[in-house]
Amino acid sequence: LLPTREQYLKGPGMIFRGNPKKYVTRLMMLYE
C-alpha cells in the first residue's frame, strides 16, 4: 500500500489537493 500511496501523493495527489473527496475515492478504487 505504501508505494502506491506515495506515488499518488507525488503525482495525481497534487491535482486532487483541493478535492480531498475525489482523492480518497480514487485511492479506494485503486485498493479495491
PDB file of C-alpha atoms in Angstrom:
ATOM      1  CA  LEU A   1       0.000   0.000   0.000  1.00  0.00           C
ATOM      2  CA  LEU A   2       2.817   2.433   0.831  1.00  0.00           C
ATOM      3  CA  PRO A   3       4.479   2.589  -2.639  1.00  0.00           C
ATOM      4  CA  THR A   4       1.118   3.218  -4.347  1.00  0.00           C
ATOM      5  CA  ARG A   5       0.169   5.836  -1.775  1.00  0.00           C
ATOM      6  CA  GLU A   6       3.492   7.635  -2.148  1.00  0.00           C
ATOM      7  CA  GLN A   7       3.244   7.680  -5.943  1.00  0.00           C
ATOM      8  CA  TYR A   8      -0.262   9.110  -5.672  1.00  0.00           C
ATOM      9  CA  LEU A   9       0.859  11.875  -3.323  1.00  0.00           C
ATOM     10  CA  LYS A  10       3.689  12.845  -5.686  1.00  0.00           C
ATOM     11  CA  GLY A  11       1.612  12.574  -8.883  1.00  0.00           C
ATOM     12  CA  PRO A  12      -2.200  12.781  -9.167  1.00  0.00           C
ATOM     13  CA  GLY A  13      -2.381  13.610  -5.465  1.00  0.00           C
ATOM     14  CA  MET A  14      -1.232  17.155  -6.230  1.00  0.00           C
ATOM     15  CA  ILE A  15      -4.116  17.615  -8.679  1.00  0.00           C
ATOM     16  CA  PHE A  16      -6.737  16.460  -6.150  1.00  0.00           C
ATOM     17  CA  ARG A  17      -5.225  18.526  -3.354  1.00  0.00           C
ATOM     18  CA  GLY A  18      -8.177  20.925  -3.415  1.00  0.00           C
ATOM     19  CA  ASN A  19     -10.590  17.999  -3.761  1.00  0.00           C
ATOM     20  CA  PRO A  20      -9.977  15.546  -0.855  1.00  0.00           C
ATOM     21  CA  LYS A  21     -13.212  13.630  -1.572  1.00  0.00           C
ATOM     22  CA  LYS A  22     -12.142  12.771  -5.110  1.00  0.00           C
ATOM     23  CA  TYR A  23      -8.633  11.910  -3.882  1.00  0.00           C
ATOM     24  CA  VAL A  24      -9.930   9.469  -1.238  1.00  0.00           C
ATOM     25  CA  THR A  25     -12.355   7.881  -3.700  1.00  0.00           C
ATOM     26  CA  ARG A  26      -9.525   7.361  -6.187  1.00  0.00           C
ATOM     27  CA  LEU A  27      -7.373   5.666  -3.532  1.00  0.00           C
ATOM     28  CA  MET A  28     -10.240   3.363  -2.537  1.00  0.00           C
ATOM     29  CA  MET A  29     -10.764   2.394  -6.189  1.00  0.00           C
ATOM     30  CA  LEU A  30      -7.056   1.569  -6.513  1.00  0.00           C
ATOM     31  CA  TYR A  31      -7.078  -0.720  -3.474  1.00  0.00           C
ATOM     32  CA  GLU A  32     -10.344  -2.484  -4.448  1.00  0.00           C
TER      33      GLU A  32
END
